[in-house]
Tab-separated table of C-alpha atoms in Angstrom:
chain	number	residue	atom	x	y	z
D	1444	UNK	CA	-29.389	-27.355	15.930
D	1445	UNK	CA	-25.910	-28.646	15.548
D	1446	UNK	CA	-23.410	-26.165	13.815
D	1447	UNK	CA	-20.281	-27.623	11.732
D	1448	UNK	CA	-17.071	-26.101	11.264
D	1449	UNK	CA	-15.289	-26.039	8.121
D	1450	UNK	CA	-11.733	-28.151	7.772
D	1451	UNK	CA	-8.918	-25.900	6.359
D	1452	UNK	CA	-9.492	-26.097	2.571
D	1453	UNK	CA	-6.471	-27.669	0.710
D	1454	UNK	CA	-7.471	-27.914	-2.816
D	1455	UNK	CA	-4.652	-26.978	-5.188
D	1456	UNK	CA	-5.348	-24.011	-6.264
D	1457	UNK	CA	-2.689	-21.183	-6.840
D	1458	UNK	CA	-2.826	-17.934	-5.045
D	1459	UNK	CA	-3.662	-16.067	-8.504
D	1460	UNK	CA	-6.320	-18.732	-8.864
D	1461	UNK	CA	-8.318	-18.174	-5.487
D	1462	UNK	CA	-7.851	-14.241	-6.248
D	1463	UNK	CA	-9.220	-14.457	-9.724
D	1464	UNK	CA	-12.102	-16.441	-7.961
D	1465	UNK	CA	-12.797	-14.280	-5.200
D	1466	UNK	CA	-12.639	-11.129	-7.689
D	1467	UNK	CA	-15.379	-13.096	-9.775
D	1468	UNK	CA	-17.713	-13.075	-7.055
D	1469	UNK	CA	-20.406	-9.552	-7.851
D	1470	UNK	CA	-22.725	-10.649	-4.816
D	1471	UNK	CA	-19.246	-9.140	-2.566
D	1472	UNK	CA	-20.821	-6.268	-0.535
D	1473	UNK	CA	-17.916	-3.271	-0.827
D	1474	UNK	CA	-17.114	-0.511	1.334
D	1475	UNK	CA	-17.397	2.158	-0.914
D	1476	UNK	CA	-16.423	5.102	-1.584
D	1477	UNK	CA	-17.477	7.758	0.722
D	1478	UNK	CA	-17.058	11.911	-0.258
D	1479	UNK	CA	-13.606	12.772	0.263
D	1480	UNK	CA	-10.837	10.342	-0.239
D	1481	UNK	CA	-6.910	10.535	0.628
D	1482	UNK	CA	-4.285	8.344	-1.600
D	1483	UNK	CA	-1.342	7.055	0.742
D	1484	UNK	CA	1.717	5.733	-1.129
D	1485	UNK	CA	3.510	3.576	0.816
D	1486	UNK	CA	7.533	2.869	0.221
D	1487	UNK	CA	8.008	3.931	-3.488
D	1488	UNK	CA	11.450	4.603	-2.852
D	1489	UNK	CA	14.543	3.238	-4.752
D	1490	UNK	CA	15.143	0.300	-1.911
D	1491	UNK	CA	12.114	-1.394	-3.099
D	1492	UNK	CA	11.556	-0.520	-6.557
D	1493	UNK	CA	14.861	0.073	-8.551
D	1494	UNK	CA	15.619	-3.584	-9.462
D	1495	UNK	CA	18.252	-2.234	-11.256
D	1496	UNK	CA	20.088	-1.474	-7.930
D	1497	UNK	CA	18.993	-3.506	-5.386
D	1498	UNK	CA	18.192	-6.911	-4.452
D	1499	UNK	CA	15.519	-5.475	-2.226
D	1500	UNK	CA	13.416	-4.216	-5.082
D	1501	UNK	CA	10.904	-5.839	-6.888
D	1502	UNK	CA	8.370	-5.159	-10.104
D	1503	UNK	CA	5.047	-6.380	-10.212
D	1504	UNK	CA	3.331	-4.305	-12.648
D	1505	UNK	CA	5.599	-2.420	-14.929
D	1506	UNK	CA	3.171	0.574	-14.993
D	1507	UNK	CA	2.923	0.729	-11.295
D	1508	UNK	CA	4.096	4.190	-10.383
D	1509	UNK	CA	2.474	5.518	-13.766
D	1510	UNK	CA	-0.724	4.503	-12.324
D	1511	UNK	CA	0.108	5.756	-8.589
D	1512	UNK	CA	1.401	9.060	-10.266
D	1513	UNK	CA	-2.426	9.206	-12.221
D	1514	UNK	CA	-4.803	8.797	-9.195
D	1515	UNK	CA	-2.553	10.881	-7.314
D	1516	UNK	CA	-2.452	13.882	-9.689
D	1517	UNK	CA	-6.157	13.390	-10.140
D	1518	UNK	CA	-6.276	13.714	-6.254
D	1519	UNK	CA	-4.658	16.906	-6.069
D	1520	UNK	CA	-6.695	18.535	-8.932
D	1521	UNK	CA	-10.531	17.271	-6.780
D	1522	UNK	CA	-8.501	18.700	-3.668
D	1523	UNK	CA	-7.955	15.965	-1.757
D	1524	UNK	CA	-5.237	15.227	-0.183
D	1525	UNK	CA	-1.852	12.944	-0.888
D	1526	UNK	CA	0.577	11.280	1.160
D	1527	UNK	CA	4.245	9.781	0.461
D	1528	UNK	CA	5.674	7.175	3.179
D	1529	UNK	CA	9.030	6.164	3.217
D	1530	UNK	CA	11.250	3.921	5.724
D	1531	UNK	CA	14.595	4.618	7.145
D	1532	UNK	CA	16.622	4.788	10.250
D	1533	UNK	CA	19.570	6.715	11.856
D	1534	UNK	CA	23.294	5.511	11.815
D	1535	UNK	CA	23.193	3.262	14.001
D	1536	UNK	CA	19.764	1.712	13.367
D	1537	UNK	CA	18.554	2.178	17.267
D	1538	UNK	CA	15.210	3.338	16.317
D	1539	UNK	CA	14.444	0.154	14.555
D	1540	UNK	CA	13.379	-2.037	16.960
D	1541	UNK	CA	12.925	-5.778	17.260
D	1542	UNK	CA	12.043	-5.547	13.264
D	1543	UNK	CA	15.798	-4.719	12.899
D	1544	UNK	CA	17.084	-7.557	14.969
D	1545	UNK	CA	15.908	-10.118	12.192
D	1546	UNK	CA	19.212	-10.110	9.634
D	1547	UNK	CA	21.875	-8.061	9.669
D	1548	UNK	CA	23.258	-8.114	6.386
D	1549	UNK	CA	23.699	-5.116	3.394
D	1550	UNK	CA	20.280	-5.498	2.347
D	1551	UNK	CA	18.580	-5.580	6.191
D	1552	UNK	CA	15.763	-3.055	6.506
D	1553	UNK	CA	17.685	-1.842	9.610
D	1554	UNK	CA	20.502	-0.925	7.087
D	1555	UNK	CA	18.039	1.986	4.692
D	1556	UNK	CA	19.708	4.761	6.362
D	1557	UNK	CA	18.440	8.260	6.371
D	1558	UNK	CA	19.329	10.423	3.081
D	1559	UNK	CA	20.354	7.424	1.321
D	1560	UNK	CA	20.058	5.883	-2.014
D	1561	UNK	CA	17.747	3.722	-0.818
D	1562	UNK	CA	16.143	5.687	1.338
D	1563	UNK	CA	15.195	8.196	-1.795
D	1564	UNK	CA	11.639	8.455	-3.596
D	1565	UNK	CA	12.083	6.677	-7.039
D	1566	UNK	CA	12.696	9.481	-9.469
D	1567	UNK	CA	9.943	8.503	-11.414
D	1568	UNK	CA	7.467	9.199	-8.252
D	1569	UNK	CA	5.416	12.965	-9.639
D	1570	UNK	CA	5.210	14.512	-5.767
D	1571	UNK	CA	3.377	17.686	-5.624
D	1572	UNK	CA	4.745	20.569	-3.738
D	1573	UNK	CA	2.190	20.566	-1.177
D	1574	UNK	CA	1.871	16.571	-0.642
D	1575	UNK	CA	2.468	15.205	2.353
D	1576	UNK	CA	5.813	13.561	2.866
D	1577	UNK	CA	7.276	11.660	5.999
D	1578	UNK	CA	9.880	8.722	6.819
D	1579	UNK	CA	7.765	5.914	9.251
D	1580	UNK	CA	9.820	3.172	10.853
D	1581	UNK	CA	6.848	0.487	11.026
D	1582	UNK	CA	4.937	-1.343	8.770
D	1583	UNK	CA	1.829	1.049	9.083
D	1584	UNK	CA	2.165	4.226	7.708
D	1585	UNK	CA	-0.356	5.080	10.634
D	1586	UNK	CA	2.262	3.642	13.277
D	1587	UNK	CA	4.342	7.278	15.068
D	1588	UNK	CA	3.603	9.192	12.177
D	1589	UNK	CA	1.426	12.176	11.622
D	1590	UNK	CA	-1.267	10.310	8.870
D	1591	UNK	CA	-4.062	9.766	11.464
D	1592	UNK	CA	-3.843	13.247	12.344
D	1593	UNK	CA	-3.491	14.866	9.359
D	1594	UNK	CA	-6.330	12.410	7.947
D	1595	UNK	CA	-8.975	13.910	10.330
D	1596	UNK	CA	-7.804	17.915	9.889
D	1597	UNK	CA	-8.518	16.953	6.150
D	1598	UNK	CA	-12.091	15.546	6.597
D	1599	UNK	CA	-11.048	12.285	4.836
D	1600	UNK	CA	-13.718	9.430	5.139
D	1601	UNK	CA	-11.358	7.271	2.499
D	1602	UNK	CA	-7.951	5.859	2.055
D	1603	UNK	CA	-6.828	4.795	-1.255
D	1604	UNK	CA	-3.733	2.594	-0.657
D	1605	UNK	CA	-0.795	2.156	-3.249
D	1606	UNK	CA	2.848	0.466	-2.816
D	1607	UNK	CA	4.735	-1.972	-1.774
D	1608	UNK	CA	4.956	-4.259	-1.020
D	1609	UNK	CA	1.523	-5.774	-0.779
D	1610	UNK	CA	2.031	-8.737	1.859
D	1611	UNK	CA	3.836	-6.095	4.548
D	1612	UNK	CA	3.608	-2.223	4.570
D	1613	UNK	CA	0.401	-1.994	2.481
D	1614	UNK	CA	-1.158	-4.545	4.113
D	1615	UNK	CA	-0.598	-3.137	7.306
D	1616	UNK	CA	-1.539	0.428	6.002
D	1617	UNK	CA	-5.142	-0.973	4.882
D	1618	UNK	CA	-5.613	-2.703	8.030
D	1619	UNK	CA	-4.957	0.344	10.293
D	1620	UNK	CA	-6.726	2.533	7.954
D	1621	UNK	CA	-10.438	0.130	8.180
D	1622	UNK	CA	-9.135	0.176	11.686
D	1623	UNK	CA	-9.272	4.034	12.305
D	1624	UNK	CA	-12.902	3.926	10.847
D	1625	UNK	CA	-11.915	4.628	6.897
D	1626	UNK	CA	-13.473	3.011	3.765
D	1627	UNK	CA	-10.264	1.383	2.438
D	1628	UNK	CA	-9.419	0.793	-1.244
D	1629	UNK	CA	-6.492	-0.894	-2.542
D	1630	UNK	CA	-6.293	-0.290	-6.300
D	1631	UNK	CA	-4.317	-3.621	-8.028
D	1632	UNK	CA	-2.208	-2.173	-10.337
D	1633	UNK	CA	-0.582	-0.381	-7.630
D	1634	UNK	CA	0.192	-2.711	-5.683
D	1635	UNK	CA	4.149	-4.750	-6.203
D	1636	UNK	CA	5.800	-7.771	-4.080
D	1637	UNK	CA	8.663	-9.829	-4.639
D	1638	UNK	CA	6.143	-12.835	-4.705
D	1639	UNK	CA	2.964	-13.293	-7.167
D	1640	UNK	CA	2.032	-15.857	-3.899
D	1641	UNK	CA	2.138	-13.286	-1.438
D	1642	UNK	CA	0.685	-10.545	-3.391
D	1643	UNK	CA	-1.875	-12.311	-4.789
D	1644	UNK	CA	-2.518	-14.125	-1.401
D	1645	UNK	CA	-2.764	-10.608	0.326
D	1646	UNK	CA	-5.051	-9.021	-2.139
D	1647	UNK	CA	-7.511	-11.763	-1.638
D	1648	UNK	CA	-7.532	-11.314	2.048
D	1649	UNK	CA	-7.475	-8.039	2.238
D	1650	UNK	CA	-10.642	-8.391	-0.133
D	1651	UNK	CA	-12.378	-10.144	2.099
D	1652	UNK	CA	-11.948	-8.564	5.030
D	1653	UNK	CA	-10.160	-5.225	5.085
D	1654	UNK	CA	-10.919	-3.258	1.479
D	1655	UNK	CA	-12.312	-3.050	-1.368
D	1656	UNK	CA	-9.274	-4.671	-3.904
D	1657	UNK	CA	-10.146	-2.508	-6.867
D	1658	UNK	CA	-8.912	-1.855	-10.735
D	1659	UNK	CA	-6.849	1.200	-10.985
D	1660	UNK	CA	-9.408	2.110	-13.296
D	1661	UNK	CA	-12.020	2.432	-10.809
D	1662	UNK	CA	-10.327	5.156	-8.690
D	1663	UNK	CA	-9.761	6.919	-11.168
D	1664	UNK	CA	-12.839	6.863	-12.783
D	1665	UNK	CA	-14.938	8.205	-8.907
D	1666	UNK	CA	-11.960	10.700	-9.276
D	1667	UNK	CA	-12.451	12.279	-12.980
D	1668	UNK	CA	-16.524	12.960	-11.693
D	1669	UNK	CA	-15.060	15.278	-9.290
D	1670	UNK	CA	-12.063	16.479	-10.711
C-alpha cells in the first residue's frame, strides 16, 4: 500500500472562516468535562485590556470579563477553585529573560513593572477573597508558578481557560494544562487578541488538538448542575 501526504492547503479562506468550519463539524470527539474543574484567568489586567490607556490592550468581545466574572463566580459557589495570572517584572526587568530582549520601547512587556498601572487587575475583574492570585513571568501560567501544585492539592481533573490574549498566554496555558494530564476547555467569549487572524487562527488549533473551544454558555451551563 502506498500512503500520500497532503500538500499544505492554500484555499482562501479567512481564519474566522476555517474556525466557523471546524466548529461545524459534531462528529469532533471532545475531552470533556471530568468532576471537578478549575477556571484560570490569564492576564486580565489593565496592560492588555484598558484600550482606553494603552496601546497594548485590545477588545475582542465587549462582554469578555462579564462572562469570565460569571463562570468564575459560579466556580466558587460548586467549590471549585479559581485562579488570577498576571505578568510583571522588577525595576530593572532582569527576570525577564530572552522574551524581554525583543523591543525595548514604553509598551515592551519587559517594561509592566511590578505595582503598576499596567501591572493591575482591570477593575472590572470580581476576585473573590479566597481566589488564587499570582504574577508569572512566562507565557504559561504553569511556567515557575504555583498552578500545577495548587491544581493537584485541589483534586482538579479540568482547566477552564479565559484571557488574553488567545494566540500567546492562553494558548500556552491550554497547552501546558492538556500537557499536565487536564481536560482543557477554552470558553470563546473569553477569549480577546489584538488580531481576529490570530485569535480565530488559535481557537481552531487549539480545537483540534489541545481543548475543547467551547461557548461560554456551555461552562456555565455543567456549572449551574452543580452549583
Amino acid at each position: 500500500m502506498t500512503l500520500v501526504g497532503t500538500k499544505m492547503i492554500s484555499d482562501g479562506k479567512t481564519a474566522r472562516q476555517i474556525f466557523e468550519e471546524v466548529m461545524a463539524n459534531p462528529a469532533r470527539k471532545k475531552f470533556g468535562f471530568g468532576e471537578k474543574l478549575a477556571i484560570v484567568n490569564v492576564d486580565v489586567q489593565q496592560a492588555y485590556t484598558r484600550t482606553d490607556m494603552f496601546r497594548t490592550a485590545y477588545e475582542t468581545d465587549p462582554d469578555q470579563i462579564a462572562w469570565i466574572n460569571r463562570i468564575s463566580a459560579l466556580a466558587r459557589a460548586a467549590g471549585m477553585p479559581v485562579i488570577w495570572s498576571r505578568v510583571a517584572y522588577k525595576a530593572d526587568a532582569g527576570d525577564a529573560g530572552v522574551w524581554g530582549t525583543r523591543t525595548d520601547t514604553e509598551d515592551s512587556l519587559q517594561n509592566i513593572k511590578y505595582g503598576s498601572d499596567r501591572h493591575a487587575y482591570d477593575p472590572r475583574c470580581a476576585i473573590g477573597p479566597d481566589d488564587l492570585e499570582f504574577t508569572k513571568r512566562m507565557p504559561s501560567a504553569f511556567f515557575e508558578t504555583p498552578l500545577a501544585s495548587y491544581l493537584v492539592w485541589h483534586k482538579v481533573d479540568t482547566v477552564v481557560v479565559t484571557g488574553g490574549s488567545t494566540s500567546g498566554c492562553v494558548r500556552a496555558t491550554a497547552v501546558d494544562a492538556l500537557s499536565h494530564g487536564y481536560r482543557t476547555i477554552v470558553p470563546i467569549e473569553t477569549c480577546a487578541d489584538k488580531h481576529e487572524s490570530y485569535h480565530f487562527a488559535n481557537l481552531t488549533d487549539l480545537q483540534l488538538k489541545y481543548a475543547d473551544v467551547e461557548p461560554a454558555q456551555a461552562v456555565i451551563d455543567w456549572l449551574e448542575q452543580r452549583a
